[in-house]
Structure formats: C-alpha cells, structure tokens
C-alpha cells in the first residue's frame, strides 16, 4: 500500500496499491508494475499526467499488452483473440466459449491437425529425396488416406456455424401478417419498448433489431414488416426486406392472429418459410379462446398467457443452434478463411500426380493452419488483430 505524490510539488494524488510481477510470470512475460488506484476520472487523469512526464513512458497502444504476451510466447493468436472475445462477452455462453478458447482448446485442435500434415509431408519428402531407400510401395496410398481423413474433419468443422452464431448472436426473425402482434411480441421479449405498436396496419416498414440475452445465449431479434399485398411502394420494400431477413435467419417466429384463423397462409413466399427452423405462434388467444392450430404455440402478448412456454421453447431452440459441446468451434472469419485455404490445398493434393506438387499442396495446407495460431507468416495480420482491443489491454 502506498501514497501517490506529485514528485515535483509533493501534492498527494491518491492512496492505493502497487503490485510488481517479475518476468516471465507476468501476463506479457515481461516485468510489469500495476497501480491499483481509485477509479475516478480526476485520479486517473492526474496519474496519467504525472506518468506522462517521466522519460520513456507512453500510453499503451490498443491491444499492446496482449500483443506482447503473444510475441513473448505466453499466448498463441487464438488465445489472444479469446481475450478480446472475453472482454466483449455479453452472455454466459459467450463468456464460457471465450474462456474455452483462452484455455487453448481451439489452438490445440488446429496444431494437432498441422502436426498430422507435417508428418504426412515428412513421409512424402522422404519418398522424393531418398527414392533409393526402398520405402514401402503403398506409401502413397497411406498418405492419401490420412490426408483424406483429415480433409473430411476440416470440412465438417467448416460446416459447423455454431461458433459464429455464439459470437455474433443467433438470428431470430419475427414475421407474419399486419396487426398479428409482431411488434408487441418484440417489445415483450426485449422487455422494453423498441418497436412502435398500433392498431393501424403497416406500422412497421423496416427491420428493427434488438440484442437479447436469452437463457445465457446471445440473440439478435428482428421485427419485420407485415406480410401482405400492397400498392404502397414503401410497404412493398418492407415486405421484401422482411422475407429476405426471414430467409437468412437461424430461427423464425411466425406469428398469426387467432381472431383471423383464415389468414392467407397459402401465400407462397410465406408458406415456404414455415419449416423446421420456424415456430408458429397463435397470438391474441384472449380474444379467441377456442382458436387452435396444429403444432402452434398459443399466446396472448396482451395478458402474458403462454409467454413462459414460448420463452422455454425459444431458449431450447436457440440452445440447439449454439451447443458448445464437442470439438472447439470456429469463432472468427479469419479462422474460417484459413481453414478454407487449407481444405482447398488438401483437395488439390488428392488430384496431384507428381510427388513434388503434392508435397507443395501439403506445405500450403500446413501454412494455412499455422497462420491461425500464429505459427507462421503472422506479421501481416498482427496489426489487424490487435487493433480490435481496447486501449492498454
């Protein structure tokens, strides 16, 4: 515990703590001193001003501490990115995923794949450099089999979008006819007034978004324009955007009016959106208690009847789409792009007829995997990655 004074005037600035972390056991792997002070703007501003007078001291660049940790071998790039994800985490599921990646699960998976490629490459290089050694005649077939199996694992990993959904939020679109209660449901799920509600049909013309924490999972909820035929060009554009958003959504909430059971669900564009990724909701059951529809959730947004059942079902469906069990998940576009390059190189390998060309394909595949964790060719991407960090992290 120390008192912080202005070295020139002797004025007391604050009363706090100083901690020293000797290398190599600090976060960055370097000698690090931490000042723990009261967090008022006045105290922080005064200490920064005093430190700024000291020769050789400057403010840290965005992400500089984590970049130094990477450069000193304390973290690989996937772990460094996990630090940024942990800082930005808004839900429990995002926090758990970031901690799992920070623990090195994703980096270990990619490094294991890279080591398998390097072993296959070493065997192929032996065939090229020492043909007189009499290597097994079935070596080519064995290497191709190993690479094919690895390629299948990488393709399956690429096909899994759960990681990006978890990082960015599961996209849920609310759609249905005008005045079915879409905006009211949006406000009820968000627990605040986001969308304007009115008895006038066609109030919502554009897509309105809200980010939710639903049972610990991130959700991007979108209210859309009512689906109907209209001569109004603005409303037509709203309907077009609604259909496009619904088509791209991970999950659709199709809300119908229980007082109008004969709504034209035969509309082709609308009917095509009711599938395994859709939950059909029959709203306003307080006004039509006898109304029912097969496989539809009964709801009254006005009275709250059926809301707990809808929330439970919605949480269950969202959880299915971001289940983090099993192998680590792809969380960033940079990882996906490198994995695609790796998969493309492995596909070329299977078509190669010359051992020299096949070996080059394996080298390119290994380099692509190495770039994810920062094992090779990383200088060009460092500024891009660490630029996302907050100042001083």
mmCIF file of C-alpha atoms in Angstrom:
data_model
loop_
_atom_site.group_PDB
_atom_site.id
_atom_site.type_symbol
_atom_site.label_atom_id
_atom_site.label_comp_id
_atom_site.label_asym_id
_atom_site.label_seq_id
_atom_site.Cartn_x
_atom_site.Cartn_y
_atom_site.Cartn_z
ATOM 1 C CA UNK A 1 0.000 0.000 0.000
ATOM 2 C CA UNK A 2 1.427 3.354 -0.999
ATOM 3 C CA UNK A 3 0.584 7.022 -1.320
ATOM 4 C CA UNK A 4 0.956 8.533 -4.788
ATOM 5 C CA UNK A 5 2.511 12.036 -4.776
ATOM 6 C CA UNK A 6 3.404 14.547 -7.466
ATOM 7 C CA UNK A 7 7.234 14.264 -7.444
ATOM 8 C CA UNK A 8 7.621 17.984 -8.155
ATOM 9 C CA UNK A 9 5.058 19.605 -5.862
ATOM 10 C CA UNK A 10 4.682 16.806 -3.305
ATOM 11 C CA UNK A 11 0.888 17.001 -3.637
ATOM 12 C CA UNK A 12 -0.952 13.822 -2.598
ATOM 13 C CA UNK A 13 -2.790 12.347 -5.604
ATOM 14 C CA UNK A 14 -4.187 9.071 -4.230
ATOM 15 C CA UNK A 15 -3.811 6.259 -1.711
ATOM 16 C CA UNK A 16 -3.654 2.792 -3.317
ATOM 17 C CA UNK A 17 -1.661 -0.344 -4.120
ATOM 18 C CA UNK A 18 1.362 -1.173 -6.245
ATOM 19 C CA UNK A 19 1.958 -4.739 -7.465
ATOM 20 C CA UNK A 20 5.099 -5.961 -9.222
ATOM 21 C CA UNK A 21 5.140 -9.056 -11.478
ATOM 22 C CA UNK A 22 8.675 -10.186 -12.406
ATOM 23 C CA UNK A 23 9.306 -11.806 -15.761
ATOM 24 C CA UNK A 24 8.477 -14.366 -17.074
ATOM 25 C CA UNK A 25 5.410 -14.986 -14.921
ATOM 26 C CA UNK A 26 3.509 -11.798 -15.776
ATOM 27 C CA UNK A 27 0.709 -11.585 -18.351
ATOM 28 C CA UNK A 28 3.105 -10.245 -21.004
ATOM 29 C CA UNK A 29 6.143 -12.280 -19.975
ATOM 30 C CA UNK A 30 7.963 -9.016 -19.126
ATOM 31 C CA UNK A 31 8.486 -7.123 -15.856
ATOM 32 C CA UNK A 32 5.131 -5.477 -15.120
ATOM 33 C CA UNK A 33 4.090 -2.994 -12.410
ATOM 34 C CA UNK A 34 0.411 -2.339 -11.699
ATOM 35 C CA UNK A 35 -1.014 0.681 -9.892
ATOM 36 C CA UNK A 36 -4.357 -0.021 -8.204
ATOM 37 C CA UNK A 37 -5.992 3.344 -7.599
ATOM 38 C CA UNK A 38 -9.431 4.793 -7.067
ATOM 39 C CA UNK A 39 -11.183 4.920 -10.412
ATOM 40 C CA UNK A 40 -12.439 8.496 -10.544
ATOM 41 C CA UNK A 41 -11.655 10.464 -13.674
ATOM 42 C CA UNK A 42 -9.740 13.022 -11.636
ATOM 43 C CA UNK A 43 -7.430 10.430 -10.047
ATOM 44 C CA UNK A 44 -6.786 8.555 -13.283
ATOM 45 C CA UNK A 45 -6.206 11.763 -15.254
ATOM 46 C CA UNK A 46 -3.784 13.089 -12.627
ATOM 47 C CA UNK A 47 -1.747 9.857 -12.512
ATOM 48 C CA UNK A 48 -1.584 9.601 -16.306
ATOM 49 C CA UNK A 49 -0.408 13.204 -16.474
ATOM 50 C CA UNK A 50 2.307 12.528 -13.877
ATOM 51 C CA UNK A 51 3.434 9.327 -15.608
ATOM 52 C CA UNK A 52 3.488 11.122 -18.942
ATOM 53 C CA UNK A 53 6.189 13.425 -17.610
ATOM 54 C CA UNK A 54 8.550 10.513 -16.963
ATOM 55 C CA UNK A 55 11.137 9.916 -19.722
ATOM 56 C CA UNK A 56 10.420 6.860 -21.848
ATOM 57 C CA UNK A 57 6.837 6.369 -20.681
ATOM 58 C CA UNK A 58 3.860 6.481 -23.072
ATOM 59 C CA UNK A 59 0.284 5.256 -23.287
ATOM 60 C CA UNK A 60 -0.143 1.675 -24.477
ATOM 61 C CA UNK A 61 -1.461 1.090 -27.979
ATOM 62 C CA UNK A 62 -4.747 -0.814 -28.379
ATOM 63 C CA UNK A 63 -4.108 -4.461 -27.553
ATOM 64 C CA UNK A 64 -0.404 -3.853 -26.854
ATOM 65 C CA UNK A 65 -0.224 -5.878 -23.634
ATOM 66 C CA UNK A 66 -1.844 -8.900 -25.287
ATOM 67 C CA UNK A 67 0.329 -8.475 -28.374
ATOM 68 C CA UNK A 68 3.428 -8.526 -26.175
ATOM 69 C CA UNK A 69 2.090 -11.667 -24.497
ATOM 70 C CA UNK A 70 1.783 -13.254 -27.941
ATOM 71 C CA UNK A 71 5.222 -12.112 -29.071
ATOM 72 C CA UNK A 72 6.773 -13.465 -25.855
ATOM 73 C CA UNK A 73 5.129 -16.857 -26.317
ATOM 74 C CA UNK A 74 2.594 -16.526 -23.492
ATOM 75 C CA UNK A 75 -0.383 -16.859 -25.868
ATOM 76 C CA UNK A 76 -0.977 -18.050 -29.420
ATOM 77 C CA UNK A 77 -3.190 -15.979 -31.738
ATOM 78 C CA UNK A 78 -6.365 -17.939 -30.991
ATOM 79 C CA UNK A 79 -5.830 -17.351 -27.259
ATOM 80 C CA UNK A 80 -5.105 -13.663 -27.861
ATOM 81 C CA UNK A 81 -8.342 -13.330 -29.826
ATOM 82 C CA UNK A 82 -10.139 -15.086 -26.977
ATOM 83 C CA UNK A 83 -9.032 -12.277 -24.655
ATOM 84 C CA UNK A 84 -10.828 -9.780 -26.921
ATOM 85 C CA UNK A 85 -13.889 -12.057 -27.045
ATOM 86 C CA UNK A 86 -13.897 -12.351 -23.250
ATOM 87 C CA UNK A 87 -13.761 -8.568 -22.854
ATOM 88 C CA UNK A 88 -16.679 -8.201 -25.284
ATOM 89 C CA UNK A 89 -18.757 -11.139 -23.946
ATOM 90 C CA UNK A 90 -22.359 -10.139 -23.212
ATOM 91 C CA UNK A 91 -23.836 -13.521 -22.220
ATOM 92 C CA UNK A 92 -22.818 -16.502 -20.126
ATOM 93 C CA UNK A 93 -22.476 -18.715 -23.209
ATOM 94 C CA UNK A 94 -20.150 -16.213 -24.898
ATOM 95 C CA UNK A 95 -18.083 -15.992 -21.720
ATOM 96 C CA UNK A 96 -17.768 -19.781 -21.498
ATOM 97 C CA UNK A 97 -16.799 -20.060 -25.161
ATOM 98 C CA UNK A 98 -14.147 -17.324 -24.825
ATOM 99 C CA UNK A 99 -12.679 -18.972 -21.719
ATOM 100 C CA UNK A 100 -12.557 -22.320 -23.504
ATOM 101 C CA UNK A 101 -10.642 -20.753 -26.390
ATOM 102 C CA UNK A 102 -8.402 -18.835 -23.979
ATOM 103 C CA UNK A 103 -7.550 -22.160 -22.357
ATOM 104 C CA UNK A 104 -6.112 -23.193 -25.742
ATOM 105 C CA UNK A 105 -8.732 -25.726 -26.897
ATOM 106 C CA UNK A 106 -9.034 -24.258 -30.397
ATOM 107 C CA UNK A 107 -5.299 -23.750 -30.794
ATOM 108 C CA UNK A 108 -4.598 -27.333 -29.723
ATOM 109 C CA UNK A 109 -7.073 -28.683 -32.291
ATOM 110 C CA UNK A 110 -5.504 -26.744 -35.166
ATOM 111 C CA UNK A 111 -1.963 -27.527 -34.030
ATOM 112 C CA UNK A 112 -2.820 -31.251 -33.885
ATOM 113 C CA UNK A 113 -4.098 -31.060 -37.470
ATOM 114 C CA UNK A 114 -0.954 -29.200 -38.519
ATOM 115 C CA UNK A 115 1.274 -31.831 -36.914
ATOM 116 C CA UNK A 116 -0.587 -34.579 -38.797
ATOM 117 C CA UNK A 117 0.027 -32.689 -42.037
ATOM 118 C CA UNK A 118 3.694 -32.206 -41.221
ATOM 119 C CA UNK A 119 4.120 -35.933 -40.533
ATOM 120 C CA UNK A 120 2.489 -36.783 -43.876
ATOM 121 C CA UNK A 121 4.691 -34.205 -45.581
ATOM 122 C CA UNK A 122 7.831 -35.650 -43.983
ATOM 123 C CA UNK A 123 6.996 -39.113 -45.291
ATOM 124 C CA UNK A 124 6.334 -37.716 -48.760
ATOM 125 C CA UNK A 125 9.566 -35.713 -48.720
ATOM 126 C CA UNK A 126 11.422 -38.921 -47.835
ATOM 127 C CA UNK A 127 9.953 -40.554 -50.931
ATOM 128 C CA UNK A 128 11.117 -37.582 -53.051
ATOM 129 C CA UNK A 129 14.609 -37.155 -51.569
ATOM 130 C CA UNK A 130 15.585 -40.788 -50.931
ATOM 131 C CA UNK A 131 13.889 -42.976 -53.548
ATOM 132 C CA UNK A 132 16.741 -45.455 -53.282
ATOM 133 C CA UNK A 133 15.867 -46.260 -49.662
ATOM 134 C CA UNK A 134 13.140 -48.602 -50.755
ATOM 135 C CA UNK A 135 10.201 -47.059 -48.907
ATOM 136 C CA UNK A 136 7.005 -49.118 -48.738
ATOM 137 C CA UNK A 137 5.250 -49.278 -52.135
ATOM 138 C CA UNK A 138 1.899 -48.466 -50.571
ATOM 139 C CA UNK A 139 3.223 -45.223 -49.029
ATOM 140 C CA UNK A 140 1.312 -43.025 -51.481
ATOM 141 C CA UNK A 141 -1.965 -44.748 -50.690
ATOM 142 C CA UNK A 142 -1.350 -44.482 -46.947
ATOM 143 C CA UNK A 143 -0.552 -40.762 -47.139
ATOM 144 C CA UNK A 144 -3.594 -40.096 -49.346
ATOM 145 C CA UNK A 145 -5.794 -41.957 -46.887
ATOM 146 C CA UNK A 146 -4.510 -39.933 -43.939
ATOM 147 C CA UNK A 147 -4.910 -36.636 -45.788
ATOM 148 C CA UNK A 148 -8.404 -37.591 -46.949
ATOM 149 C CA UNK A 149 -9.460 -38.314 -43.372
ATOM 150 C CA UNK A 150 -8.018 -35.013 -42.171
ATOM 151 C CA UNK A 151 -9.736 -33.175 -45.024
ATOM 152 C CA UNK A 152 -13.073 -34.680 -44.006
ATOM 153 C CA UNK A 153 -12.554 -33.481 -40.407
ATOM 154 C CA UNK A 154 -11.764 -29.961 -41.590
ATOM 155 C CA UNK A 155 -14.787 -29.880 -43.940
ATOM 156 C CA UNK A 156 -17.053 -30.980 -41.074
ATOM 157 C CA UNK A 157 -15.528 -28.255 -38.893
ATOM 158 C CA UNK A 158 -16.179 -25.668 -41.624
ATOM 159 C CA UNK A 159 -19.795 -26.784 -41.956
ATOM 160 C CA UNK A 160 -20.423 -26.009 -38.283
ATOM 161 C CA UNK A 161 -21.605 -22.386 -37.856
ATOM 162 C CA UNK A 162 -22.307 -22.584 -34.110
ATOM 163 C CA UNK A 163 -19.201 -20.656 -33.105
ATOM 164 C CA UNK A 164 -20.023 -17.601 -35.210
ATOM 165 C CA UNK A 165 -23.631 -17.756 -34.047
ATOM 166 C CA UNK A 166 -22.427 -17.784 -30.466
ATOM 167 C CA UNK A 167 -20.080 -14.854 -31.022
ATOM 168 C CA UNK A 168 -22.428 -12.708 -33.130
ATOM 169 C CA UNK A 169 -25.805 -13.881 -31.814
ATOM 170 C CA UNK A 170 -28.444 -16.305 -33.099
ATOM 171 C CA UNK A 171 -30.547 -14.502 -35.693
ATOM 172 C CA UNK A 172 -34.290 -14.717 -34.896
ATOM 173 C CA UNK A 173 -36.841 -13.054 -37.198
ATOM 174 C CA UNK A 174 -40.468 -12.322 -36.267
ATOM 175 C CA UNK A 175 -42.798 -12.389 -39.256
ATOM 176 C CA UNK A 176 -46.477 -12.627 -40.022
ATOM 177 C CA UNK A 177 -49.425 -10.605 -41.336
ATOM 178 C CA UNK A 178 -50.083 -6.993 -40.264
ATOM 179 C CA UNK A 179 -51.561 -6.490 -36.782
ATOM 180 C CA UNK A 180 -50.814 -10.060 -35.666
ATOM 181 C CA UNK A 181 -48.776 -8.722 -32.733
ATOM 182 C CA UNK A 182 -45.215 -8.911 -34.076
ATOM 183 C CA UNK A 183 -44.053 -5.591 -32.634
ATOM 184 C CA UNK A 184 -45.826 -6.307 -29.331
ATOM 185 C CA UNK A 185 -44.005 -9.645 -29.118
ATOM 186 C CA UNK A 186 -40.718 -7.901 -29.922
ATOM 187 C CA UNK A 187 -41.259 -5.470 -27.052
ATOM 188 C CA UNK A 188 -42.319 -8.266 -24.689
ATOM 189 C CA UNK A 189 -39.240 -10.385 -25.432
ATOM 190 C CA UNK A 190 -36.916 -7.376 -25.180
ATOM 191 C CA UNK A 191 -38.726 -6.152 -22.032
ATOM 192 C CA UNK A 192 -38.671 -2.590 -23.306
ATOM 193 C CA UNK A 193 -40.437 -0.511 -25.956
ATOM 194 C CA UNK A 194 -38.391 -0.886 -29.111
ATOM 195 C CA UNK A 195 -40.989 -1.125 -31.867
ATOM 196 C CA UNK A 196 -43.996 1.162 -32.288
ATOM 197 C CA UNK A 197 -47.282 -0.695 -31.818
ATOM 198 C CA UNK A 198 -50.535 0.495 -33.319
ATOM 199 C CA UNK A 199 -53.933 -0.760 -34.489
ATOM 200 C CA UNK A 200 -53.105 0.761 -37.871
ATOM 201 C CA UNK A 201 -51.884 -1.935 -40.247
ATOM 202 C CA UNK A 202 -48.450 -1.495 -41.797
ATOM 203 C CA UNK A 203 -46.872 0.498 -38.939
ATOM 204 C CA UNK A 204 -43.565 -1.382 -39.241
ATOM 205 C CA UNK A 205 -41.929 -0.673 -42.588
ATOM 206 C CA UNK A 206 -38.315 -1.659 -41.956
ATOM 207 C CA UNK A 207 -36.411 -4.310 -39.985
ATOM 208 C CA UNK A 208 -35.987 -3.342 -36.312
ATOM 209 C CA UNK A 209 -33.313 -5.184 -34.300
ATOM 210 C CA UNK A 210 -32.652 -5.817 -30.621
ATOM 211 C CA UNK A 211 -29.920 -7.844 -28.905
ATOM 212 C CA UNK A 212 -31.109 -10.158 -26.131
ATOM 213 C CA UNK A 213 -29.596 -12.448 -23.532
ATOM 214 C CA UNK A 214 -31.913 -15.447 -23.712
ATOM 215 C CA UNK A 215 -31.092 -18.063 -21.111
ATOM 216 C CA UNK A 216 -27.421 -17.085 -21.319
ATOM 217 C CA UNK A 217 -27.328 -17.219 -25.126
ATOM 218 C CA UNK A 218 -26.931 -14.173 -27.404
ATOM 219 C CA UNK A 219 -29.866 -13.484 -29.714
ATOM 220 C CA UNK A 220 -30.370 -10.832 -32.396
ATOM 221 C CA UNK A 221 -34.150 -10.398 -32.603
ATOM 222 C CA UNK A 222 -35.640 -8.723 -35.682
ATOM 223 C CA UNK A 223 -39.156 -7.322 -36.063
ATOM 224 C CA UNK A 224 -40.243 -7.167 -39.698
ATOM 225 C CA UNK A 225 -42.963 -5.569 -41.802
ATOM 226 C CA UNK A 226 -46.342 -7.292 -42.002
ATOM 227 C CA UNK A 227 -46.633 -9.661 -44.958
ATOM 228 C CA UNK A 228 -49.431 -8.651 -47.303
ATOM 229 C CA UNK A 229 -50.012 -7.463 -50.863
ATOM 230 C CA UNK A 230 -49.864 -3.669 -51.056
ATOM 231 C CA UNK A 231 -49.811 -0.970 -53.717
ATOM 232 C CA UNK A 232 -47.628 1.201 -51.455
ATOM 233 C CA UNK A 233 -44.073 1.051 -52.829
ATOM 234 C CA UNK A 234 -42.540 1.686 -49.387
ATOM 235 C CA UNK A 235 -44.558 -1.132 -47.849
ATOM 236 C CA UNK A 236 -43.612 -3.403 -50.763
ATOM 237 C CA UNK A 237 -39.952 -2.755 -49.977
ATOM 238 C CA UNK A 238 -40.657 -3.503 -46.316
ATOM 239 C CA UNK A 239 -42.224 -6.848 -47.251
ATOM 240 C CA UNK A 240 -39.253 -7.664 -49.493
ATOM 241 C CA UNK A 241 -36.831 -6.940 -46.647
ATOM 242 C CA UNK A 242 -38.951 -8.957 -44.224
ATOM 243 C CA UNK A 243 -38.857 -12.021 -46.482
ATOM 244 C CA UNK A 244 -35.114 -11.630 -47.087
ATOM 245 C CA UNK A 245 -34.401 -11.328 -43.360
ATOM 246 C CA UNK A 246 -36.611 -14.316 -42.573
ATOM 247 C CA UNK A 247 -34.855 -16.399 -45.222
ATOM 248 C CA UNK A 248 -31.432 -15.616 -43.725
ATOM 249 C CA UNK A 249 -32.488 -16.078 -40.079
ATOM 250 C CA UNK A 250 -31.361 -19.030 -37.977
ATOM 251 C CA UNK A 251 -34.849 -19.232 -36.469
ATOM 252 C CA UNK A 252 -38.211 -17.740 -37.455
ATOM 253 C CA UNK A 253 -41.138 -16.849 -35.184
ATOM 254 C CA UNK A 254 -44.228 -16.972 -37.401
ATOM 255 C CA UNK A 255 -46.963 -15.122 -35.520
ATOM 256 C CA UNK A 256 -50.626 -15.397 -36.580
ATOM 257 C CA UNK A 257 -53.782 -13.683 -35.322
ATOM 258 C CA UNK A 258 -56.162 -16.059 -33.505
ATOM 259 C CA UNK A 259 -59.093 -13.781 -34.398
ATOM 260 C CA UNK A 260 -58.364 -14.264 -38.091
ATOM 261 C CA UNK A 261 -57.726 -18.013 -38.452
ATOM 262 C CA UNK A 262 -58.388 -17.832 -42.189
ATOM 263 C CA UNK A 263 -55.267 -15.720 -42.793
ATOM 264 C CA UNK A 264 -53.874 -16.498 -46.234
ATOM 265 C CA UNK A 265 -51.042 -18.827 -45.146
ATOM 266 C CA UNK A 266 -51.165 -20.183 -48.687
ATOM 267 C CA UNK A 267 -49.098 -17.185 -49.804
ATOM 268 C CA UNK A 268 -46.176 -18.957 -51.492
ATOM 269 C CA UNK A 269 -43.318 -16.873 -50.039
ATOM 270 C CA UNK A 270 -44.835 -17.083 -46.561
ATOM 271 C CA UNK A 271 -45.599 -20.796 -46.656
ATOM 272 C CA UNK A 272 -42.032 -21.617 -47.730
ATOM 273 C CA UNK A 273 -40.709 -20.068 -44.522
ATOM 274 C CA UNK A 274 -42.648 -22.440 -42.250
ATOM 275 C CA UNK A 275 -40.225 -25.331 -41.864
ATOM 276 C CA UNK A 276 -38.047 -26.978 -39.207
ATOM 277 C CA UNK A 277 -36.477 -23.575 -38.459
ATOM 278 C CA UNK A 278 -39.821 -21.939 -37.688
ATOM 279 C CA UNK A 279 -42.006 -21.739 -34.589
ATOM 280 C CA UNK A 280 -45.663 -20.969 -35.371
ATOM 281 C CA UNK A 281 -47.356 -18.797 -32.744
ATOM 282 C CA UNK A 282 -51.101 -18.175 -32.485
ATOM 283 C CA UNK A 283 -51.473 -14.791 -30.762
ATOM 284 C CA UNK A 284 -54.494 -12.999 -29.219
ATOM 285 C CA UNK A 285 -55.986 -16.142 -27.679
ATOM 286 C CA UNK A 286 -57.512 -13.855 -25.033
ATOM 287 C CA UNK A 287 -59.831 -12.599 -27.802
ATOM 288 C CA UNK A 288 -60.418 -16.018 -29.358
ATOM 289 C CA UNK A 289 -60.078 -18.655 -26.579
ATOM 290 C CA UNK A 290 -61.209 -21.528 -28.795
ATOM 291 C CA UNK A 291 -58.810 -20.806 -31.636
ATOM 292 C CA UNK A 292 -56.243 -23.534 -32.268
ATOM 293 C CA UNK A 293 -53.798 -24.607 -34.948
ATOM 294 C CA UNK A 294 -51.775 -27.846 -35.178
ATOM 295 C CA UNK A 295 -48.256 -27.552 -33.727
ATOM 296 C CA UNK A 296 -48.746 -23.843 -32.942
ATOM 297 C CA UNK A 297 -47.860 -22.245 -29.608
ATOM 298 C CA UNK A 298 -50.859 -20.450 -28.111
ATOM 299 C CA UNK A 299 -50.086 -16.961 -26.833
ATOM 300 C CA UNK A 300 -51.578 -13.701 -25.641
ATOM 301 C CA UNK A 301 -48.954 -10.974 -25.616
ATOM 302 C CA UNK A 302 -51.523 -8.637 -24.038
ATOM 303 C CA UNK A 303 -52.171 -10.817 -20.952
ATOM 304 C CA UNK A 304 -48.907 -12.782 -20.867
ATOM 305 C CA UNK A 305 -50.671 -16.133 -21.207
ATOM 306 C CA UNK A 306 -48.367 -18.656 -22.891
ATOM 307 C CA UNK A 307 -45.323 -16.366 -22.664
ATOM 308 C CA UNK A 308 -43.384 -18.631 -20.297
ATOM 309 C CA UNK A 309 -43.992 -21.614 -22.614
ATOM 310 C CA UNK A 310 -42.810 -19.579 -25.606
ATOM 311 C CA UNK A 311 -39.667 -18.432 -23.781
ATOM 312 C CA UNK A 312 -38.835 -22.007 -22.750
ATOM 313 C CA UNK A 313 -39.290 -23.306 -26.289
ATOM 314 C CA UNK A 314 -37.388 -20.389 -27.820
ATOM 315 C CA UNK A 315 -34.481 -20.882 -25.400
ATOM 316 C CA UNK A 316 -34.427 -24.588 -26.235
ATOM 317 C CA UNK A 317 -34.283 -23.884 -29.980
ATOM 318 C CA UNK A 318 -31.552 -21.256 -29.567
ATOM 319 C CA UNK A 319 -29.500 -23.608 -27.373
ATOM 320 C CA UNK A 320 -29.620 -26.263 -30.112
ATOM 321 C CA UNK A 321 -28.060 -23.834 -32.543
ATOM 322 C CA UNK A 322 -25.164 -22.805 -30.294
ATOM 323 C CA UNK A 323 -24.475 -26.002 -28.359
ATOM 324 C CA UNK A 324 -20.794 -25.784 -27.432
ATOM 325 C CA UNK A 325 -20.296 -29.445 -26.566
ATOM 326 C CA UNK A 326 -17.856 -31.498 -28.587
ATOM 327 C CA UNK A 327 -14.936 -30.108 -30.568
ATOM 328 C CA UNK A 328 -13.981 -26.411 -30.285
ATOM 329 C CA UNK A 329 -15.891 -24.081 -32.603
ATOM 330 C CA UNK A 330 -14.867 -21.637 -35.316
ATOM 331 C CA UNK A 331 -15.423 -18.154 -33.890
ATOM 332 C CA UNK A 332 -13.870 -15.775 -36.422
ATOM 333 C CA UNK A 333 -13.921 -15.132 -40.155
ATOM 334 C CA UNK A 334 -10.093 -15.210 -40.163
ATOM 335 C CA UNK A 335 -10.125 -18.793 -38.916
ATOM 336 C CA UNK A 336 -12.741 -19.813 -41.477
ATOM 337 C CA UNK A 337 -10.807 -18.278 -44.369
ATOM 338 C CA UNK A 338 -7.570 -20.034 -43.366
ATOM 339 C CA UNK A 339 -9.398 -23.349 -42.982
ATOM 340 C CA UNK A 340 -10.944 -22.933 -46.447
ATOM 341 C CA UNK A 341 -7.474 -22.359 -47.889
ATOM 342 C CA UNK A 342 -6.264 -25.465 -46.090
ATOM 343 C CA UNK A 343 -9.180 -27.555 -47.390
ATOM 344 C CA UNK A 344 -8.582 -26.316 -50.946
ATOM 345 C CA UNK A 345 -4.911 -27.276 -50.748
ATOM 346 C CA UNK A 346 -5.838 -30.737 -49.462
ATOM 347 C CA UNK A 347 -8.293 -31.174 -52.348
ATOM 348 C CA UNK A 348 -5.534 -30.255 -54.824
ATOM 349 C CA UNK A 349 -3.251 -32.777 -53.119
ATOM 350 C CA UNK A 350 -5.675 -35.594 -53.905
ATOM 351 C CA UNK A 351 -5.545 -34.660 -57.598
ATOM 352 C CA UNK A 352 -1.760 -34.231 -57.814
ATOM 353 C CA UNK A 353 0.126 -36.770 -59.881
ATOM 354 C CA UNK A 354 3.666 -35.601 -59.165
ATOM 355 C CA UNK A 355 5.090 -36.081 -55.682
ATOM 356 C CA UNK A 356 6.743 -32.650 -55.782
ATOM 357 C CA UNK A 357 3.427 -30.895 -56.489
ATOM 358 C CA UNK A 358 1.630 -32.979 -53.885
ATOM 359 C CA UNK A 359 4.248 -32.010 -51.294
ATOM 360 C CA UNK A 360 3.768 -28.328 -52.099
ATOM 361 C CA UNK A 361 -0.004 -28.701 -51.572
ATOM 362 C CA UNK A 362 0.647 -30.184 -48.134
ATOM 363 C CA UNK A 363 3.035 -27.336 -47.296
ATOM 364 C CA UNK A 364 0.412 -24.759 -48.259
ATOM 365 C CA UNK A 365 -2.223 -26.559 -46.182
ATOM 366 C CA UNK A 366 0.102 -26.630 -43.152
ATOM 367 C CA UNK A 367 0.932 -22.934 -43.582
ATOM 368 C CA UNK A 368 -2.772 -22.056 -43.649
ATOM 369 C CA UNK A 369 -3.329 -23.908 -40.363
ATOM 370 C CA UNK A 370 -0.208 -22.371 -38.848
ATOM 371 C CA UNK A 371 -1.441 -18.850 -39.608
ATOM 372 C CA UNK A 372 -4.495 -19.379 -37.389
ATOM 373 C CA UNK A 373 -2.451 -19.896 -34.222
ATOM 374 C CA UNK A 374 0.409 -17.654 -35.379
ATOM 375 C CA UNK A 375 2.938 -20.376 -36.076
ATOM 376 C CA UNK A 376 3.949 -18.988 -39.477
ATOM 377 C CA UNK A 377 3.551 -15.836 -41.586
ATOM 378 C CA UNK A 378 1.801 -13.720 -38.969
ATOM 379 C CA UNK A 379 3.396 -10.264 -39.205
ATOM 380 C CA UNK A 380 0.923 -9.027 -41.825
ATOM 381 C CA UNK A 381 -2.078 -9.807 -39.633
ATOM 382 C CA UNK A 382 -0.879 -8.677 -36.217
ATOM 383 C CA UNK A 383 -1.966 -5.037 -36.541
ATOM 384 C CA UNK A 384 -5.379 -6.118 -37.843
ATOM 385 C CA UNK A 385 -5.996 -8.491 -34.930
ATOM 386 C CA UNK A 386 -4.762 -6.355 -32.031
ATOM 387 C CA UNK A 387 -6.398 -3.191 -33.380
ATOM 388 C CA UNK A 388 -9.701 -4.577 -32.073
ATOM 389 C CA UNK A 389 -8.535 -4.412 -28.441
ATOM 390 C CA UNK A 390 -9.308 -1.620 -26.013
ATOM 391 C CA UNK A 391 -6.518 0.760 -25.053
ATOM 392 C CA UNK A 392 -3.973 -0.835 -22.728
ATOM 393 C CA UNK A 393 -5.455 -4.345 -22.664
#
